[in-house]
Short mmCIF file of C-alpha atoms and ligand atoms in Angstrom, two decimals:
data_model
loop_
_atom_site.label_atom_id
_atom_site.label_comp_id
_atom_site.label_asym_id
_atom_site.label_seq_id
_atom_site.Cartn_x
_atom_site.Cartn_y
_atom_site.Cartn_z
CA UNK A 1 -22.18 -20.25 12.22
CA UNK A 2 -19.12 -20.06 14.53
CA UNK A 3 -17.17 -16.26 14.34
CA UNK A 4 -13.70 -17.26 14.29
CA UNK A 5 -10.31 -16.06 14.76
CA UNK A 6 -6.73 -17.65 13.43
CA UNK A 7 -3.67 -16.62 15.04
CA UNK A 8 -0.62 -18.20 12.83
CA UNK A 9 -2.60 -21.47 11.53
CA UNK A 10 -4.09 -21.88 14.94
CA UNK A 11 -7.93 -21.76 14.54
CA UNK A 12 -10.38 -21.09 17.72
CA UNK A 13 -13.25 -19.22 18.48
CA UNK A 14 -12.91 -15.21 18.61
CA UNK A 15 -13.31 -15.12 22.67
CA UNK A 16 -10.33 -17.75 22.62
CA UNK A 17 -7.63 -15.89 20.38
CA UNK A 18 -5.12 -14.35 22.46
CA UNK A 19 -1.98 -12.57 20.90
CA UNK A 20 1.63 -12.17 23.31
CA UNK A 21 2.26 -8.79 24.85
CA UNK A 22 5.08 -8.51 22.93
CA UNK A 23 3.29 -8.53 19.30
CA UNK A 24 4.85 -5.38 17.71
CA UNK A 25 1.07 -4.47 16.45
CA UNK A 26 0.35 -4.08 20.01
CA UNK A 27 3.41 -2.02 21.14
CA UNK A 28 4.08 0.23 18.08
CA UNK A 29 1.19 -0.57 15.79
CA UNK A 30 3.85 -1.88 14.10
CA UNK A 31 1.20 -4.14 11.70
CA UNK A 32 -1.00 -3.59 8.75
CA UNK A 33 -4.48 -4.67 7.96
CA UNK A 34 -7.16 -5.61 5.46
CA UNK A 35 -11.11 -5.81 5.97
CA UNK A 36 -13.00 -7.92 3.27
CA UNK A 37 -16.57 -8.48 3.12
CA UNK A 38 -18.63 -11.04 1.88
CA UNK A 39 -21.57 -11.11 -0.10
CA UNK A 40 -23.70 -14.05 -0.45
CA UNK A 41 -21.07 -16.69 1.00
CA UNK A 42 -18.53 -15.00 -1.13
CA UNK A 43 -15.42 -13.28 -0.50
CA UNK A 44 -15.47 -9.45 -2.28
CA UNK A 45 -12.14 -8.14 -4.43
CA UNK A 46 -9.71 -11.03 -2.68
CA UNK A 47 -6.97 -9.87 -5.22
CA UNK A 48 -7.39 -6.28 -4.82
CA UNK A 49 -7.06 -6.35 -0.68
CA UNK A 50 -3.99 -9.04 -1.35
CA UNK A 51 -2.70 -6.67 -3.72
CA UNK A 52 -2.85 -3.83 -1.17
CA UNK A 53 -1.71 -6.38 1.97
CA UNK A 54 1.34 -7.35 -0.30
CA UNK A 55 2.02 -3.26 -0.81
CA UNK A 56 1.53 -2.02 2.45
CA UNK A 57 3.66 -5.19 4.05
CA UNK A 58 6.47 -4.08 1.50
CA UNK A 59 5.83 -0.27 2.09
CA UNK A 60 6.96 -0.77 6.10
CA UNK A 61 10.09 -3.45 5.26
CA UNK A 62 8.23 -6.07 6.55
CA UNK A 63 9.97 -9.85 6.65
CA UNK A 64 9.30 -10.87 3.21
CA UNK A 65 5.65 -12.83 4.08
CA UNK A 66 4.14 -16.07 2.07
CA UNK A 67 1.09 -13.32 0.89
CA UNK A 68 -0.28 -16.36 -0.75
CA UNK A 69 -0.36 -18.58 2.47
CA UNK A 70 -1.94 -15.94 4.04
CA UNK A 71 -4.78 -15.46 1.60
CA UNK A 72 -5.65 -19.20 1.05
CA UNK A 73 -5.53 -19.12 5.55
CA UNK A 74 -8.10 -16.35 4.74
CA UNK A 75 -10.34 -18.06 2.29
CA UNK A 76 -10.23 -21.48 4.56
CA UNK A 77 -10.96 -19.29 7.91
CA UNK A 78 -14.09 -18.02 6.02
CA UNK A 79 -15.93 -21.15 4.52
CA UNK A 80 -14.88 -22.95 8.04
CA UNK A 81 -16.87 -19.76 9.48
CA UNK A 82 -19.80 -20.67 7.00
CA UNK A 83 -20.76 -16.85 7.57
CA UNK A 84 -22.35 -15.52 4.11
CA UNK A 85 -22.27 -11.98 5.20
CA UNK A 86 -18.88 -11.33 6.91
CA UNK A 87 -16.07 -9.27 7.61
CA UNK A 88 -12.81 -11.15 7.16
CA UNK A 89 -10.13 -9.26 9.26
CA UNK A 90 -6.44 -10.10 8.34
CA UNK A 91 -3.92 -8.32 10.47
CA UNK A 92 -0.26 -8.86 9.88
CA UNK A 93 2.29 -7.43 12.37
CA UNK A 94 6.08 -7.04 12.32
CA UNK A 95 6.21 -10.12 14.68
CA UNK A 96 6.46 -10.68 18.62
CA UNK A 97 9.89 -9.78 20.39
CA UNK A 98 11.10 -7.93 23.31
CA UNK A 99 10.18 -4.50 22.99
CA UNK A 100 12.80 -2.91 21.08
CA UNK A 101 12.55 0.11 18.18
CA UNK A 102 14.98 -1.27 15.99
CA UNK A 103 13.26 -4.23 13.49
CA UNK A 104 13.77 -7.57 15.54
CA UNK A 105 16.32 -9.96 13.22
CA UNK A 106 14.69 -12.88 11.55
CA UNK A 107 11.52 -13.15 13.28
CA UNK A 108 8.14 -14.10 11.25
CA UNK A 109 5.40 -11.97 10.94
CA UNK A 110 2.60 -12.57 13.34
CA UNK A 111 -1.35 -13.00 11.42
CA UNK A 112 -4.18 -12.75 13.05
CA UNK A 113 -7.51 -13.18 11.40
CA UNK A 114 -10.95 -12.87 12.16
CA UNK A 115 -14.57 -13.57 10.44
CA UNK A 116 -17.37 -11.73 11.71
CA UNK A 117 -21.12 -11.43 11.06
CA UNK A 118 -21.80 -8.08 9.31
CA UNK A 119 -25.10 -6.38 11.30
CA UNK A 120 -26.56 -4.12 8.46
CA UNK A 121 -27.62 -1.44 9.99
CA UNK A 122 -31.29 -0.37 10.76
CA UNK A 123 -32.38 2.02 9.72
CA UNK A 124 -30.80 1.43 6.69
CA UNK A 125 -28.43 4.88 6.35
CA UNK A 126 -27.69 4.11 2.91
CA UNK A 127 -31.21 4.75 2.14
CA UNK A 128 -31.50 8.13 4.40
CA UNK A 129 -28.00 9.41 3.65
CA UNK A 130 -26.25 10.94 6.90
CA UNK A 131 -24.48 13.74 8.60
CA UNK A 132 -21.05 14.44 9.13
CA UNK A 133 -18.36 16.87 10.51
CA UNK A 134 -15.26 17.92 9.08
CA UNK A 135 -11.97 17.70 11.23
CA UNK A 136 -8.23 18.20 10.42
CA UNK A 137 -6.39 15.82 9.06
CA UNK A 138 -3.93 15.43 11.50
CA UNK A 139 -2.40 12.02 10.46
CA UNK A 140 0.90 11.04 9.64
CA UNK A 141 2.26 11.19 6.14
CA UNK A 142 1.31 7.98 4.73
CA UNK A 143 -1.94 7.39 4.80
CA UNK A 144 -1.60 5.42 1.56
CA UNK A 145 -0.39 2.22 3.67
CA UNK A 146 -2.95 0.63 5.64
CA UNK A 147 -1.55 0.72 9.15
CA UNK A 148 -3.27 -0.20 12.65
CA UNK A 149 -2.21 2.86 14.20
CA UNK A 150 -5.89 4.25 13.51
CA UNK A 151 -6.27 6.61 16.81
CA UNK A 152 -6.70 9.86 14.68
CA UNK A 153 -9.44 7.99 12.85
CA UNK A 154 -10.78 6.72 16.23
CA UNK A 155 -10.88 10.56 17.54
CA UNK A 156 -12.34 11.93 14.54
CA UNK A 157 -15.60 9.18 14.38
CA UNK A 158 -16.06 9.80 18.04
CA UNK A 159 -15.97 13.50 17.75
CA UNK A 160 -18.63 12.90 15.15
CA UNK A 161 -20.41 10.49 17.48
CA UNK A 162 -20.66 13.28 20.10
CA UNK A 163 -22.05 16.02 17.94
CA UNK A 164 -24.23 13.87 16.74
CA UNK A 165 -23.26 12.53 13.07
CA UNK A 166 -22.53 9.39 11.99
CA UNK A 167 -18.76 10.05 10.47
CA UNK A 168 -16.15 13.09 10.30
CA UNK A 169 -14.47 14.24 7.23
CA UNK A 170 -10.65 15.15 7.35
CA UNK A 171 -9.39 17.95 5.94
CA UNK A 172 -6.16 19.27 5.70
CA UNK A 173 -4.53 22.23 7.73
CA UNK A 174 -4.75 24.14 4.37
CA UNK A 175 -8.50 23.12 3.41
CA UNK A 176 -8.25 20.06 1.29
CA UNK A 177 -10.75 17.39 1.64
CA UNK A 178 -9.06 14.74 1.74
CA UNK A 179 -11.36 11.00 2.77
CA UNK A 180 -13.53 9.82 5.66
CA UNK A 181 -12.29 8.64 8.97
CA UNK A 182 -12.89 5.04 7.52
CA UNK A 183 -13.89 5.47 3.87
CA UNK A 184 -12.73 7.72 0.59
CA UNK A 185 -15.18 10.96 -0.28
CA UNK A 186 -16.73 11.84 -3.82
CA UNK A 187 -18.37 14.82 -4.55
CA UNK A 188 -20.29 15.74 -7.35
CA UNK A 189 -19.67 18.97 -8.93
CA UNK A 190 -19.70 20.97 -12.20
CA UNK A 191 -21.32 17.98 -13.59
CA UNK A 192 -18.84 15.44 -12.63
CA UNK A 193 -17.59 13.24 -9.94
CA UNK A 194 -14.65 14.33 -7.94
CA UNK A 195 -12.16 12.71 -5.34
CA UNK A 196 -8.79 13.52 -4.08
CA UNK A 197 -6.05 12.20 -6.19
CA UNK A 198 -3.82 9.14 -4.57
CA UNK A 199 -1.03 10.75 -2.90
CA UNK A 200 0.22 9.62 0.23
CA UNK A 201 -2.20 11.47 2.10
CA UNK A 202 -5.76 8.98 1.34
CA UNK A 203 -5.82 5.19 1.57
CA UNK A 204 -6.14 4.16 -2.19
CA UNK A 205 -9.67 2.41 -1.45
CA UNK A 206 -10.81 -0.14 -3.36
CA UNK A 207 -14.14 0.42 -3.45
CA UNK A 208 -13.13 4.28 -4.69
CA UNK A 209 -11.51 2.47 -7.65
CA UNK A 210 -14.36 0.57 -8.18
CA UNK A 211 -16.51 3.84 -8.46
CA UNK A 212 -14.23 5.31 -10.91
CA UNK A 213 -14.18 2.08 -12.99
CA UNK A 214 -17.85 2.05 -13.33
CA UNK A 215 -17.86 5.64 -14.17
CA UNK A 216 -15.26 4.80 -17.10
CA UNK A 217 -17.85 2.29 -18.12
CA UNK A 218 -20.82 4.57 -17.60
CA UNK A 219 -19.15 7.20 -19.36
CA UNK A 220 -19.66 9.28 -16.14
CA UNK A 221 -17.37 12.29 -16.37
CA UNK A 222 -14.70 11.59 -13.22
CA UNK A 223 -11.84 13.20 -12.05
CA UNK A 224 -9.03 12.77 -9.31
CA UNK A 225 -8.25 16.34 -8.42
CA UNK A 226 -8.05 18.56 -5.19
CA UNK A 227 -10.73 20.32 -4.16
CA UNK A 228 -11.59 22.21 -0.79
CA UNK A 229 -13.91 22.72 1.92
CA UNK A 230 -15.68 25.40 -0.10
CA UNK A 231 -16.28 23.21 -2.93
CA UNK A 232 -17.60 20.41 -0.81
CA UNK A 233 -19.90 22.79 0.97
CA UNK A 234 -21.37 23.54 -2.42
CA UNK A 235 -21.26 20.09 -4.27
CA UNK A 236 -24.73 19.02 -4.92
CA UNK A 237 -24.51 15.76 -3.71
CA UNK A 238 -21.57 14.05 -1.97
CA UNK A 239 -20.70 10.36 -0.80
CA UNK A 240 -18.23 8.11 1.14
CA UNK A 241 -17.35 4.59 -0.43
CA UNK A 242 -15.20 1.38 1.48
CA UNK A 243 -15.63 -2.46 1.92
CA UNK A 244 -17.83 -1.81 4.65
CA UNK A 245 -19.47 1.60 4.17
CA UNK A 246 -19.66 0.59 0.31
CA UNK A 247 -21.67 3.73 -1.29
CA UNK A 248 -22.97 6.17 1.62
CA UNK A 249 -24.71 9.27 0.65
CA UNK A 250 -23.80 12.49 2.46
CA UNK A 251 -26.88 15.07 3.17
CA UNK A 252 -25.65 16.89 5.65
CA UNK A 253 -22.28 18.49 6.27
CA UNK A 254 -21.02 20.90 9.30
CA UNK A 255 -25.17 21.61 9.97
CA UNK A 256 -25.57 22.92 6.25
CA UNK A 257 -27.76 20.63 4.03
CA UNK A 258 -25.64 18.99 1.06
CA UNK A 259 -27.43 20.11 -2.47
CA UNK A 260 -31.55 19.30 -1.40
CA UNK A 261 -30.23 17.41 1.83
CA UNK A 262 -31.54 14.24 -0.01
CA UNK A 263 -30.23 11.50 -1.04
CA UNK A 264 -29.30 12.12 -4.54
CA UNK A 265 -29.66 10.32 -7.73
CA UNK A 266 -25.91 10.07 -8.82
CA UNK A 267 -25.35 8.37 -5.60
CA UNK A 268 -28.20 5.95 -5.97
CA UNK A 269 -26.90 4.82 -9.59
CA UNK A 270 -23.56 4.39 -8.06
CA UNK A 271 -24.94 2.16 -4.87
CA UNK A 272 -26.89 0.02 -7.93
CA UNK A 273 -23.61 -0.25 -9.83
CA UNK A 274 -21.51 -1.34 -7.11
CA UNK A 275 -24.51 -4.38 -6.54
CA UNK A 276 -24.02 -4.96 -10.20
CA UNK A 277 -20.08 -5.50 -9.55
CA UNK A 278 -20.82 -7.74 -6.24
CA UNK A 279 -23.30 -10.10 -8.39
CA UNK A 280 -20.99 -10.13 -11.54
CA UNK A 281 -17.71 -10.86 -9.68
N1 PMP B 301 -9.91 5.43 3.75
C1 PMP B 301 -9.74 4.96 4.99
C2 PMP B 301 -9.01 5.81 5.99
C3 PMP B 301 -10.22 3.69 5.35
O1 PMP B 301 -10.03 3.20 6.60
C4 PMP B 301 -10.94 2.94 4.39
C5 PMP B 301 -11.51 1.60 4.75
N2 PMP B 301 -10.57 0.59 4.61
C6 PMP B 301 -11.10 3.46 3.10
C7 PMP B 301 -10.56 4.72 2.81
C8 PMP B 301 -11.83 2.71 2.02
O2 PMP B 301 -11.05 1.67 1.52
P1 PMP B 301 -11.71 0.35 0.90
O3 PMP B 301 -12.68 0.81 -0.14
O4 PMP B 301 -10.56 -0.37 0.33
O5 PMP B 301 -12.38 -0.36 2.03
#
């Protein structure tokens, strides 16, 4: 069960894949990204992440790309990995030339994959729910495309680290929840599920979607509004949802219990329904 990396239809093992000094993902973060996991030898929403790789390429001017040669690299990188539960990493930069702002003329894009063995984590903390901080959103203004430049992201999970919580919430200057440093945010209140609307200040996560799609088929009232930090200190029960994170209850936020500071049920039917969705797929 080799992990594996592909760097432009080159295949090697991860500690092999080297990328030139000159790769614009490197020297601007000029490159976008996608993170798919895999459930029982399976890849999990390919068309969805595509979908979004496709956008976010087109969103930043990229060289037009072959999205499908990228995606059918992707599926062949991960059944040559023969890794049932992985992370398939597809990174797609603006290409490699001499470092320059201006968009380099007629260069390719440069992809980089890689399939990794997901660790699930123990004790399991979608069982036990866990803590987080809030910090300000202090991101650029499109956080809608999936871009490598992640270090506000990187700051805000290590300032959560350090106090002691697993993630950190950003909120906006004027009080607006708006995701987690790595996932999207629902909280339940008044009876309903809320998250922030898709503007370009959240990533439109596709696991969120998924959430509100099996509330539309649950008949579980849902809506995309704004809501602030007061409201989220009060919601009775609260979550984070992403490819990775996938449903993760919320219990405690800023030092203040959420609702009981237990996991909640609303959360629990919405980790079964998103198993449902992996098994059905
Ligand atoms: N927001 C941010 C900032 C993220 O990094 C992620 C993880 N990709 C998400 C939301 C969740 O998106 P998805 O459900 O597509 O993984």
């Amino acid at each position: 069960m080799p992990e594996l990396a592909y760097i432009n239809g080159r295949v090697m093992p991860i500690e092999d894949a080297v990328v030139s000094v000159e790769d614009r993902g490197y020297q601007f973060g000029d490159a976008v990204y996608e993170v798919i996991a895999s459930y029982g030898g399976k890849m999990f929403c390919i068309k969805e992440h595509f979908v979004r790789l496709d956008r976010s390429m087109k969103e930043l001017h990229f060289p037009i790309a072959q999205i499908d040669e990228i995606r059918r690299a992707a599926v062949d990188l991960f059944s040559k990995a023969k890794i049932e539960r992985a992370a398939v990493y597809i990174q797609v930069s603006r290409g490699v030339s001499p470092r320059n702002h201006s968009f380099p003329a007629n260069i390719p894009v440069q992809v980089v994959m890689t399939v990794r063995k997901i660790e699930e984590k123990n004790p399991p903390i979608r069982e036990t729910g866990i803590s987080a901080i809030t910090v300000e959103d202090f991101r650029w203004g499109r956080c809608d495309i999936k871009t490598v430049q992640l270090l506000p992201n990187v700051l805000a999970k290590q300032k959560a680290l350090e106090a002691g919580c697993f993630d950190a919430i950003f909120v906006s200057k004027d009080g607006i929840v708006r995701e987690g440093s790595s996932s999207n945010l629902f909280i339940l209140s008044g009876g309903m599920l809320i998250t922030h609307p898709l503007t370009p200040d959240i990533l439109p996560g596709i696991t969120r979607s998924l959430v509100i799609d099996i509330c539309r088929e649950k008949e579980y009232p849902v809506q995309e509004r704004f809501f602030d930090k007061s409201e989220l200190y009060e919601a009775v029960e609260v979550f984070l949802t992403g490819t990775i994170t996938e449903v993760l209850p919320v219990v405690k936020i800023d030092g203040r219990p959420v609702g009981n500071g237990k996991v909640g049920p609303v959360a629990r039917m919405f980790q079964e329904g998103l198993l449902v969705r992996l098994k059905n797929e």
